[in-house]
Coordinates of C-alpha atoms and ligand atoms in Angstrom, one line a residue:
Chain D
X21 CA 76.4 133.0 14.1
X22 CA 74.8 129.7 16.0
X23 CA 75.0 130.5 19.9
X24 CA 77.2 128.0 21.4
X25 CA 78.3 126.4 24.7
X26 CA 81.4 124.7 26.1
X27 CA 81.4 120.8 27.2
X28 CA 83.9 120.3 29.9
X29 CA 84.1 116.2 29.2
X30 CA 86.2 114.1 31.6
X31 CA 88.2 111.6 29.5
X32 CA 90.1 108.3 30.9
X33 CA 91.9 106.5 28.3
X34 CA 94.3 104.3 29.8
X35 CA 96.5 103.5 27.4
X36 CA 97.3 106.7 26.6
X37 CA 97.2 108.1 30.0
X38 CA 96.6 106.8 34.1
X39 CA 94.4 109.2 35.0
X40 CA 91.1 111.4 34.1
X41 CA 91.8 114.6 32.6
X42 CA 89.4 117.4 31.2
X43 CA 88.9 118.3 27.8
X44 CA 86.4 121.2 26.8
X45 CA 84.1 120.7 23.4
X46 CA 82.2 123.3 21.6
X47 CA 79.0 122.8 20.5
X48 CA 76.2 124.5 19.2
X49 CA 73.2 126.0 22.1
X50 CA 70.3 124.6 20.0
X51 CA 66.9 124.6 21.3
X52 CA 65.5 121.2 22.5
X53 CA 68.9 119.5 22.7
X54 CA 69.6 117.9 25.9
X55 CA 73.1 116.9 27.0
X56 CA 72.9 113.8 25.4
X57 CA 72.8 115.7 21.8
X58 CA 75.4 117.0 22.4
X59 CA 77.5 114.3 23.5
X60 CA 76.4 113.0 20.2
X61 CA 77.2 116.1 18.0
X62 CA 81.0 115.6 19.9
X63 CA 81.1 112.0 18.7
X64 CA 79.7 112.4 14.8
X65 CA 81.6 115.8 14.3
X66 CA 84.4 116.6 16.6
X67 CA 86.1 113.5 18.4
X68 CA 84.8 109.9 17.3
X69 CA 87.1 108.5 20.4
X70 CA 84.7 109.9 23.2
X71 CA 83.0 107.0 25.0
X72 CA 79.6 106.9 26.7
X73 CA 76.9 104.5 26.9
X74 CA 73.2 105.5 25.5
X75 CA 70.5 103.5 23.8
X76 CA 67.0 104.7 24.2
X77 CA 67.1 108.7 23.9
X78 CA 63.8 108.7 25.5
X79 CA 64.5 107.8 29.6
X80 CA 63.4 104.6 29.8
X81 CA 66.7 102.3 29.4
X82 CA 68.3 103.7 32.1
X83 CA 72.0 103.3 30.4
X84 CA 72.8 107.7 29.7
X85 CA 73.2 108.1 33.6
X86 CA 76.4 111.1 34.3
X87 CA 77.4 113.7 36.7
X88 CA 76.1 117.2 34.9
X89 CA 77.9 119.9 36.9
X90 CA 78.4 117.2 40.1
X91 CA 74.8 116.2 39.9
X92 CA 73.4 113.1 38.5
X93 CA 71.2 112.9 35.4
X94 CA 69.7 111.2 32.6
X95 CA 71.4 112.7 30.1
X96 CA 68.5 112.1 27.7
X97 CA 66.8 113.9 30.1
X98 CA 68.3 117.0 30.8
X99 CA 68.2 120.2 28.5
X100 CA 71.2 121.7 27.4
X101 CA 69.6 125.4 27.6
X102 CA 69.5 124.9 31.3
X103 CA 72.8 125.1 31.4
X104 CA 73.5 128.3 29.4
X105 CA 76.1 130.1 29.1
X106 CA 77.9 127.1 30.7
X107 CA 80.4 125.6 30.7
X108 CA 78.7 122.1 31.3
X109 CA 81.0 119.7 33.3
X110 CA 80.5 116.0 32.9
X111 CA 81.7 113.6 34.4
X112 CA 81.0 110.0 34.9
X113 CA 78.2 108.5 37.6
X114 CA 80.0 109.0 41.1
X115 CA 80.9 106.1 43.6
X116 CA 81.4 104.1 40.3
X117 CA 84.8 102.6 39.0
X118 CA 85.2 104.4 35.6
X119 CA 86.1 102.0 32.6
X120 CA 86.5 104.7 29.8
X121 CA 85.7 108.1 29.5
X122 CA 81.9 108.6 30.7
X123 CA 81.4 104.2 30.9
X124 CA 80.7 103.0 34.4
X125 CA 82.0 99.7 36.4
X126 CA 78.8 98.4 36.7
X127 CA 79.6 95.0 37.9
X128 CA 79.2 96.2 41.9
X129 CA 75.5 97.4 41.3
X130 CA 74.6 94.2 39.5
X131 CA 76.1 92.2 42.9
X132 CA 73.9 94.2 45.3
X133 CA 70.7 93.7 43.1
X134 CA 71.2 90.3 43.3
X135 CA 71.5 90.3 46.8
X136 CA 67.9 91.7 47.6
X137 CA 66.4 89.0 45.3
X138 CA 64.6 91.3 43.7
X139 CA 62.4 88.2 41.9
X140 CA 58.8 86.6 42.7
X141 CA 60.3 83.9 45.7
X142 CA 57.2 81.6 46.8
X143 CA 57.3 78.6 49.1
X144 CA 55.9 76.1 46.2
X145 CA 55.5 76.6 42.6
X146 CA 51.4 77.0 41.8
X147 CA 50.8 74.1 38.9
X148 CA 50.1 75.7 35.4
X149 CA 46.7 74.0 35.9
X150 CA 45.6 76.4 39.0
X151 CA 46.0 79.2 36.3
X152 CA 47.7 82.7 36.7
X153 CA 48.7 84.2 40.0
X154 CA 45.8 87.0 40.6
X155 CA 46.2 90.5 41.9
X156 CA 43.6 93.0 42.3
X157 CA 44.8 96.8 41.6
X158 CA 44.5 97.9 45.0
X159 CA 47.2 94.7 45.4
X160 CA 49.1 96.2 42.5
X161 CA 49.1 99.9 43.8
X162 CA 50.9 98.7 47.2
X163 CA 54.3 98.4 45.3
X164 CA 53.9 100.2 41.8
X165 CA 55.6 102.9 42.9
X166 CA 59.1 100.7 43.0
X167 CA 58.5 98.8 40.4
X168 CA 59.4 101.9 38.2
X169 CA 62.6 101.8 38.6
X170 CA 64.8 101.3 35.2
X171 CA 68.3 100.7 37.0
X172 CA 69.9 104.0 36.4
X173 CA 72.2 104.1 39.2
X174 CA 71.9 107.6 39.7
X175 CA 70.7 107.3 43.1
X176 CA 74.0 105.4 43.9
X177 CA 75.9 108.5 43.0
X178 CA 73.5 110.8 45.0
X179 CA 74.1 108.6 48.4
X180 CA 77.6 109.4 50.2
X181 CA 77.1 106.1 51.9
X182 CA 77.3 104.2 48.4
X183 CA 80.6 105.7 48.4
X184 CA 82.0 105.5 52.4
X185 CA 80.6 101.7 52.9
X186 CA 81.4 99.9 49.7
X187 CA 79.3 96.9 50.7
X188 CA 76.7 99.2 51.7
X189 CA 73.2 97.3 48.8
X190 CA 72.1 100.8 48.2
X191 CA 69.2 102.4 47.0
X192 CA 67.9 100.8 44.2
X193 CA 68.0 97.7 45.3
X194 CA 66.5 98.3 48.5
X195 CA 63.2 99.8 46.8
X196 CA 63.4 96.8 44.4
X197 CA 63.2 94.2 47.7
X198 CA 60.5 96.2 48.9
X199 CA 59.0 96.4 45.3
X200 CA 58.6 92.4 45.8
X201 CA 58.2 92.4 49.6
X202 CA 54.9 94.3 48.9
X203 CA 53.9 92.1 45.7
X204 CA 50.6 90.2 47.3
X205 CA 51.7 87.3 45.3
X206 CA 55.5 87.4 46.9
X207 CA 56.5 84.9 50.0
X208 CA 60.0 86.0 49.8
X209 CA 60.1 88.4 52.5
X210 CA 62.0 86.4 55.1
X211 CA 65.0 85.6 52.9
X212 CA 65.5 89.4 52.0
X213 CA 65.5 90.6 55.8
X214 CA 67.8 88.0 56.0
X215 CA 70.5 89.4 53.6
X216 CA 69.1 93.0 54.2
X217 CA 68.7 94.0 57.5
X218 CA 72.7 92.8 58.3
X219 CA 76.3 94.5 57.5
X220 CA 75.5 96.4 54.7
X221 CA 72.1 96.7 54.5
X222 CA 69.2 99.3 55.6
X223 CA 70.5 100.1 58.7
X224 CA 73.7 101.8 56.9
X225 CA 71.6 104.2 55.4
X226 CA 71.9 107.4 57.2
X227 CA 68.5 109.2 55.0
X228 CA 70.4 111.9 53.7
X229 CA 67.2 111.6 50.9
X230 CA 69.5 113.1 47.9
X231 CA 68.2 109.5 46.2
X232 CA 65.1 110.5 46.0
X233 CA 65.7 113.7 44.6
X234 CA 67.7 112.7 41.5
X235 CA 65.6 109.5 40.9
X236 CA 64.1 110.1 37.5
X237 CA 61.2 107.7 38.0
X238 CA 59.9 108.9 41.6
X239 CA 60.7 105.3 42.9
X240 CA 61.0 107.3 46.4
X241 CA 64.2 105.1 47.3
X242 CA 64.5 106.5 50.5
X243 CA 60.9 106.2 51.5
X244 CA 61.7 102.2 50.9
X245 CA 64.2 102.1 53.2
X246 CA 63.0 104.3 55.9
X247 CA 59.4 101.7 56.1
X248 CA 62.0 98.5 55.6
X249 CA 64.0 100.1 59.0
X250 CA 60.4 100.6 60.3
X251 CA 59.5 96.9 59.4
X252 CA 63.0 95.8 60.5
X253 CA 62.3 97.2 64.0
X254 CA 59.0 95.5 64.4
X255 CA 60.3 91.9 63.6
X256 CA 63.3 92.6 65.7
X257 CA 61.2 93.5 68.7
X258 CA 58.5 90.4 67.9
X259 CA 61.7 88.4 67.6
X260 CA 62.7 89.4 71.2
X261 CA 59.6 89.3 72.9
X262 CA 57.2 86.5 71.1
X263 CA 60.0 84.3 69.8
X264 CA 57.3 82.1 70.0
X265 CA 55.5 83.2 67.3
X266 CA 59.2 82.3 65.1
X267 CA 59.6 82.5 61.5
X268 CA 56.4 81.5 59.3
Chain M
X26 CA 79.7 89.5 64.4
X27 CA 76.6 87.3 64.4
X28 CA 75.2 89.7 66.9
X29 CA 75.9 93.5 65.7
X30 CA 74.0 92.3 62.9
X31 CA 70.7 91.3 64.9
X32 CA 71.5 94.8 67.3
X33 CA 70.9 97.4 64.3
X34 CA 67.3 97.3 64.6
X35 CA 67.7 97.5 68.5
X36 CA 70.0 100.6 68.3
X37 CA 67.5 102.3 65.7
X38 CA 64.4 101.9 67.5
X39 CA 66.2 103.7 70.1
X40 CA 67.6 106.5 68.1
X41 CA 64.0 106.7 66.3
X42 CA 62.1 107.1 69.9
X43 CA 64.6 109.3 71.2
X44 CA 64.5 111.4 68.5
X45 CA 60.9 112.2 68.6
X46 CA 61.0 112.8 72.1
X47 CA 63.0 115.2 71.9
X48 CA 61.7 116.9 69.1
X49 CA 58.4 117.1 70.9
X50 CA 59.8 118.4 74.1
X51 CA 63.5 119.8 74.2
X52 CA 62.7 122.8 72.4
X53 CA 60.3 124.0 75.4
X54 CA 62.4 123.2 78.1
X55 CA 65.1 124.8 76.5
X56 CA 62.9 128.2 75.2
X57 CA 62.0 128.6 78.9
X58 CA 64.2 127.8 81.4
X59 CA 67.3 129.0 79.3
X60 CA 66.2 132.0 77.5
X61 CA 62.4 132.9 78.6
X62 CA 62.7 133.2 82.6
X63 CA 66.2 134.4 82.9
X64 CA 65.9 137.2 80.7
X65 CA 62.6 138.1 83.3
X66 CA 59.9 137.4 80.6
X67 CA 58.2 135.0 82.4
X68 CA 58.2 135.1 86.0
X69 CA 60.4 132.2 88.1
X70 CA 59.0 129.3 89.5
X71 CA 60.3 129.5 93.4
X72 CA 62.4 126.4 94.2
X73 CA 60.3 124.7 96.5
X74 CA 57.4 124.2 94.0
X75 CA 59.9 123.5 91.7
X76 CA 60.9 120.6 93.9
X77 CA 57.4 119.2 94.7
X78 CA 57.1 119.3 90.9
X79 CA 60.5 117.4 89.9
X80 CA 59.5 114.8 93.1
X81 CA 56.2 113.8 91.7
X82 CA 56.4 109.9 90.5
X83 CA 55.3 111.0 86.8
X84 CA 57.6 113.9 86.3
X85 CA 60.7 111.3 87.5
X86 CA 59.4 108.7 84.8
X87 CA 59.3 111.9 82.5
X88 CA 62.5 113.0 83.3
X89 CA 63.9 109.5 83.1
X90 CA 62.9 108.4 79.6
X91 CA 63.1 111.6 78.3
X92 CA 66.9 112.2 78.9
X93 CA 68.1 108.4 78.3
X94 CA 66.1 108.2 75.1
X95 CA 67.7 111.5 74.4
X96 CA 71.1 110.4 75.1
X97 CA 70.6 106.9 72.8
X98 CA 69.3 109.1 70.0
X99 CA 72.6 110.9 70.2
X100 CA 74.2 108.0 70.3
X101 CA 73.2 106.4 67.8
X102 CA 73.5 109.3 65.2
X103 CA 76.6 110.0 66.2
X104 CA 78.2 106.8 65.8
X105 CA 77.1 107.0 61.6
X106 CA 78.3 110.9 61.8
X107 CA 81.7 109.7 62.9
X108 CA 81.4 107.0 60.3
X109 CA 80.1 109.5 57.5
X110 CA 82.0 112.5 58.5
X111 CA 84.9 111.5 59.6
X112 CA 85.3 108.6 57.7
X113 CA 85.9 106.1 61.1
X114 CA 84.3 102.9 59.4
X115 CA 87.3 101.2 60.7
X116 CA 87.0 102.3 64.2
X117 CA 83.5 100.9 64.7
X118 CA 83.8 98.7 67.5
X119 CA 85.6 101.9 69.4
X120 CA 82.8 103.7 68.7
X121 CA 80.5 101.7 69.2
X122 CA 81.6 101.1 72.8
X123 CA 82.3 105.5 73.0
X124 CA 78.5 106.1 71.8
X125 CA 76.5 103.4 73.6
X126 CA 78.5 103.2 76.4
X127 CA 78.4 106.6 77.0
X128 CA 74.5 106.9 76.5
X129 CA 74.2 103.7 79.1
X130 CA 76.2 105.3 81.6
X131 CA 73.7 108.6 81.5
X132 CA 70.9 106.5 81.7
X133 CA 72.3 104.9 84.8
X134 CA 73.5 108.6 86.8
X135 CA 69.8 109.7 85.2
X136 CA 68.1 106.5 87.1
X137 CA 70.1 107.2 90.0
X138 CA 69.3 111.0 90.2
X139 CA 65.8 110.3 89.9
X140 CA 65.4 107.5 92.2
X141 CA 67.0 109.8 95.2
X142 CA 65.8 113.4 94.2
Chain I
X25 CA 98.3 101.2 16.7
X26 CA 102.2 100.2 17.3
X27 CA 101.5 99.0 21.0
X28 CA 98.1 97.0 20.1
X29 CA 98.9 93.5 21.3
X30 CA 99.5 91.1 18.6
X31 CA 96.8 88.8 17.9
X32 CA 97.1 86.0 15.8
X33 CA 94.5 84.0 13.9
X34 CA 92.1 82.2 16.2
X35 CA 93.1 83.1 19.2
X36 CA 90.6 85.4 21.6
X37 CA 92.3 88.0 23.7
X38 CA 89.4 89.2 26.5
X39 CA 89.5 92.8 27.0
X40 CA 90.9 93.4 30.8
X41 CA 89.6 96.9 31.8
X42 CA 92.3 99.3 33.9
X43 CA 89.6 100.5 35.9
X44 CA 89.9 103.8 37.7
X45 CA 88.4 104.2 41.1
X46 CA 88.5 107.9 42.3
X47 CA 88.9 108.4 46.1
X48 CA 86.3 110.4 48.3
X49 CA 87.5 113.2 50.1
X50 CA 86.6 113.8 53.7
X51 CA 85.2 116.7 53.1
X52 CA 82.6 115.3 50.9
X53 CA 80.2 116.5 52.6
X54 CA 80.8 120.5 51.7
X55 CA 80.3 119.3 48.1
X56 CA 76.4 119.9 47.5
X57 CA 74.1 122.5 49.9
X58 CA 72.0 119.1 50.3
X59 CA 75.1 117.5 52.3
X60 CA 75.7 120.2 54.5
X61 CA 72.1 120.5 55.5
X62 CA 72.4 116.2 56.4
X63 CA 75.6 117.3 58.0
X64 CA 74.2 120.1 60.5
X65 CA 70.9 117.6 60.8
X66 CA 72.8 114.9 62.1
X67 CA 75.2 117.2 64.3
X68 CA 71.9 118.4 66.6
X69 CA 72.2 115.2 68.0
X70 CA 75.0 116.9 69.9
X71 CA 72.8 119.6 71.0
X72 CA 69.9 116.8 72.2
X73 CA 72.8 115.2 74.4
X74 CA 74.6 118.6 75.7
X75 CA 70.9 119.8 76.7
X76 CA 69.7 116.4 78.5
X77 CA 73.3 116.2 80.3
X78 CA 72.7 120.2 81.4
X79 CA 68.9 118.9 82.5
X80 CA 70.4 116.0 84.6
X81 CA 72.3 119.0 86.5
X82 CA 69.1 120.8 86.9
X83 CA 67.7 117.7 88.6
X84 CA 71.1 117.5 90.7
X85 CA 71.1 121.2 91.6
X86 CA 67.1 121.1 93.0
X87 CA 68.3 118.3 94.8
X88 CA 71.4 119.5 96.6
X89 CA 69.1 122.2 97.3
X90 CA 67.7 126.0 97.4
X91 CA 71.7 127.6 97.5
X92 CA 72.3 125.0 94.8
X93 CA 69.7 126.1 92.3
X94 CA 70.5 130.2 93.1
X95 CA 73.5 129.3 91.6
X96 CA 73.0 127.6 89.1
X97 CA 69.7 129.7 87.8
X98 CA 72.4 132.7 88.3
X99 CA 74.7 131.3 85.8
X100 CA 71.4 131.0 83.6
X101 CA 71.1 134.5 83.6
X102 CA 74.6 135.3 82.4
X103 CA 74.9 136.7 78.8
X104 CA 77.2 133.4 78.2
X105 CA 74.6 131.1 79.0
X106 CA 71.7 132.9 77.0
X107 CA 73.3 132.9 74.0
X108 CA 74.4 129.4 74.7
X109 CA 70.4 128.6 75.1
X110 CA 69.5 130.7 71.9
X111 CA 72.0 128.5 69.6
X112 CA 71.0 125.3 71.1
X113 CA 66.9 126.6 70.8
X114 CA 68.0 127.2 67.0
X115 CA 69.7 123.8 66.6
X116 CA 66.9 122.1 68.4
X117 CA 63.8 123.5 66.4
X118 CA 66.2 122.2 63.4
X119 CA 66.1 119.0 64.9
X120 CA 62.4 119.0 65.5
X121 CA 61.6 120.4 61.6
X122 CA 63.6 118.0 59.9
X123 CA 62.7 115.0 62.1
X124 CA 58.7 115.7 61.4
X125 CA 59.8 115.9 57.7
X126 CA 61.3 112.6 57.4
X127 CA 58.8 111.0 59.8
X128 CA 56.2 110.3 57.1
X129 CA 58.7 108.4 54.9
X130 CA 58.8 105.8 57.6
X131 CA 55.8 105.3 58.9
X132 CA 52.8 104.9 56.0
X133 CA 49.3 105.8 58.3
X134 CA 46.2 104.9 56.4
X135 CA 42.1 105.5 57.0
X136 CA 40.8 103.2 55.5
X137 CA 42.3 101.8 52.6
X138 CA 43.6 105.4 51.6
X139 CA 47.3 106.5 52.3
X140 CA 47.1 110.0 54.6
X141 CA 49.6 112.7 52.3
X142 CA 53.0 113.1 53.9
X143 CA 52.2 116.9 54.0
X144 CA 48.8 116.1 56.6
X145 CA 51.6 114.2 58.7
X146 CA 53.9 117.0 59.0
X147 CA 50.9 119.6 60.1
X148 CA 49.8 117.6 62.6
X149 CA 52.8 117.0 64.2
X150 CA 53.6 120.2 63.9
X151 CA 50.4 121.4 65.5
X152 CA 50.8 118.6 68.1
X153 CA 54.3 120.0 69.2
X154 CA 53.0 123.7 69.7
X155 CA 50.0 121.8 72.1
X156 CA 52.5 119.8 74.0
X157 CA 54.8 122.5 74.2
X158 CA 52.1 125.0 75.5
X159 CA 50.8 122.4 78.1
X160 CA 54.7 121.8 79.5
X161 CA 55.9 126.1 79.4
X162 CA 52.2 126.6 81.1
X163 CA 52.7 123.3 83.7
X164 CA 56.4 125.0 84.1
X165 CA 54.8 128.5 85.1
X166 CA 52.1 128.2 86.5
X167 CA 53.7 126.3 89.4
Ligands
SF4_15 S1 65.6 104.0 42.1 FE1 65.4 105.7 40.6 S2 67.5 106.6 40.6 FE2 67.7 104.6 41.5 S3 68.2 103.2 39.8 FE3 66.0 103.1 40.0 S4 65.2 104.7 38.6 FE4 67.4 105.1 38.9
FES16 S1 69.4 106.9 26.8 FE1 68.0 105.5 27.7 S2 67.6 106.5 29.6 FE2 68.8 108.0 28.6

């Protein structure tokens, strides 16, 4: 007989009933499944209505984000053997208003990435004639590193501030200001201290650090926040004592 | 509030020197004079050269911004740890005043003990 | 389905989500070893302020003078206060550990054009406390 292992699923189906509830799903232990799979196998074969959102099976879309046993995960990601004998609790992303099932409220995240203006901003537009903005690769190295990131949301879910200070921006879109705060060819730096270093922003972040362990891209969220406090601190201090020297 | 806004940096910078102060320099004081000399391992400084130590300008300054710096790193943490821990968002200009307040009013008694030692 | 809204020909009916948000308990933070580590981390800040406030009575008690400090280095020497000493000496090298391990994350020190490692940081700090530490127990006792 196939090995198997139990799926402890959290379902929310609010017509049917207010509140989450568990339901448990066996499936077969096969080698080189990860979770994912075996959400799958539940949807084809056991229970068609189980809801979750997937798309690229290979950790780059960023959409397969759950809790596996209270920690999150790319669900693409993650084997199921690691789990064995289970059972496997999922649940869906933390700090996150749940829609159905495993699907996420993600209308929050996409406000606070707006709000770091995580986009090229420069003082005037370059003609088309001047030709391309150029960038040499030591430029590019400066802020590679954040540029990885593929909007996950699983460090939300790993940050206890995401959930105590609703309005706190959060991780991901912190590394993404910095991600265009270090571009060479950026001038929008002013405008993002602006929005970020007030209620809500950097200085919320208490560097408990679990972001940076769960990100599956090594964006280093909390390394991006600790240098914008850094940075923050400088320009409060020139602010102070050159104010002089003012706003470029 | 325009200003609690513009302070966070302030309030950090604090909490960020203060914290590597005493990280650098607590743990010594507190190795030697609390656990080290009374239990007789190392022998007692006598209290007068104790006191020509303490009165010397650079050991005052020492003393000074080691303990305030100390007390606004505390401060500072604490206030989020309240927020955090105990969930207190709501109490924040209470706290606020509890934390910093209290970390300014051991700077001052620190000043003052220093100044007249 | 019985209960599926009627929807006539034409007309668009936009699906209105009954969104569930779940509720943080306080006790969060016992949830993961990770929080409870952060927890006691931020909690030595206690420790830094009890110890400074118990150094600004040292200053006050070799001020008042000689009977002042007897008594005081008398109540050092009681078991209560040496245990007292040990926990905070525990909590405080905590404290100095976990703030040298964050420190590089903040600050980004480069020779040239190349980034020093995070883990060359830590080591010198760490080496730099022992020195400083050294120089203040030796000024200390060799008074
Ligand atoms: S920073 Fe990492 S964990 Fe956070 S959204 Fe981006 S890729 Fe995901
Ligand atoms: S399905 Fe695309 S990241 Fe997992």
């Amino acid at each position: 007989m196939e090995q198997t292992i139990t799926l402890q699923v959290q379902r929310y189906i609010p017509e049917q009933y207010p509140e989450p509830y568990f339901q448990s799903y066996e499936v077969p232990l096969r080698k080189k499944w990860v979770i994912l799979d075996a959400l799958n196998y539940i949807k084809d074969e056991i229970d068609g209505t189980l809801t979750y959102r997937w798309s690229c099976r290979m950790g780059v879309c960023g959409s397969c984000g759950m809790m596996v046993n209270d920690r999150p995960a790319l669900t693409c990601a993650t084997f199921l053997e690691e789990y064995a004998p289970g059972p496997v609790r999922i649940t869906p992303l933390d700090y996150f208003g749940i829609i159905r099932d495993l699907v996420v409220n993600t209308d929050d995240f996409m406000g606070k990435l707006k709000r770091a203006q995580p986009w090229l901003i420069t003082d005037e537009a370059k003609p088309l004639s001047e030709g391309a903005y150029k960038q040499t690769p030591q430029e590019k190295a400066e802020y590679e590193q954040y540029s990885m990131c593929i909007n996950c949301m699983l460090c939300y879910s790993a940050c206890p501030v995401v959930g105590l200070e609703p309005d706190f921006v959060g991780p991901a879109a912190i590394a993404l200001a910095q991600r265009y705060n270090y571009d060479s060819r950026d001038e929008g730096e002013d405008q993002r201290n602006e929005e970020l270093t007030g209620e809500g922003g950097i200085y919320s972040c208490t560097l408990v650090g679990e972001c940076s362990e769960v990100c599956p891209k090594a964006v280093d969220p909390a390394g991006a926040i600790q240098r914008y406090k850094a940075t923050g601190a400088v320009e409060w201090w020139q602010s102070v004592l050159m104010p002089w020297k003012g706003k470029s | 509030m325009a200003a609690k806004k513009h302070n966070d940096p302030f309030w950090w910078t604090l909490f960020g020197a203060g914290g590597t102060l005493s990280a650098f320099l607590l743990p010594v004081h507190v190795a030697l004079i609390g656990i080290a000399i009374p239990l007789g391992w190392l022998e007692a400084p006598g209290y007068e050269s104790l006191r020509s130590l303490v009165e010397h300008p650079i050991t005052r300054i020492y003393l000074f911004v080691l303990i305030s710096l100390s007390l606004f790193h505390w401060a500072h943490r604490f206030r989020y740890t309240l927020y955090d821990g105990l969930m207190l968002k709501h109490l924040e200009s209470y706290i606020m005043v509890f934390c910093y307040g209290g970390a300014l009013a051991g700077t001052i008694i620190t000043a003052i003990l220093v100044i007249t030692f | 389905m019985s209960n599926a809204p009627k929807i006539s020909a034409g007309e668009r009916v936009r699906y209105k989500p009954q969104i569930y948000m779940p509720q943080m308990s306080i006790f969060w933070w016992v949830k993961d070893r990770a929080y409870v580590f952060f927890i006691i981390r931020e909690l030595t800040s206690l420790v830094v302020a009890a110890y400074v406030i118990l150094m600004m009575i040292q200053i006050n008690a070799l001020s008042q003078g000689p009977e002042a400090w007897q008594a005081l280095t008398d109540w050092f020497a009681t078991p209560f206060s040496i245990g007292l000493h040990i926990v905070f000496l525990i909590l405080l090298i905590f404290h100095t550990l976990t703030w040298f391990w964050v420190a590089p994350t903040a600050m980004v020190v480069r020779i040239g054009s190349k980034k020093v490692p995070g883990s060359i940081l830590i080591a010198g700090n760490i080496a730099m406390w022992l020195i400083i530490s050294l120089a203040i127990g030796w000024l200390i006792v060799s008074i």
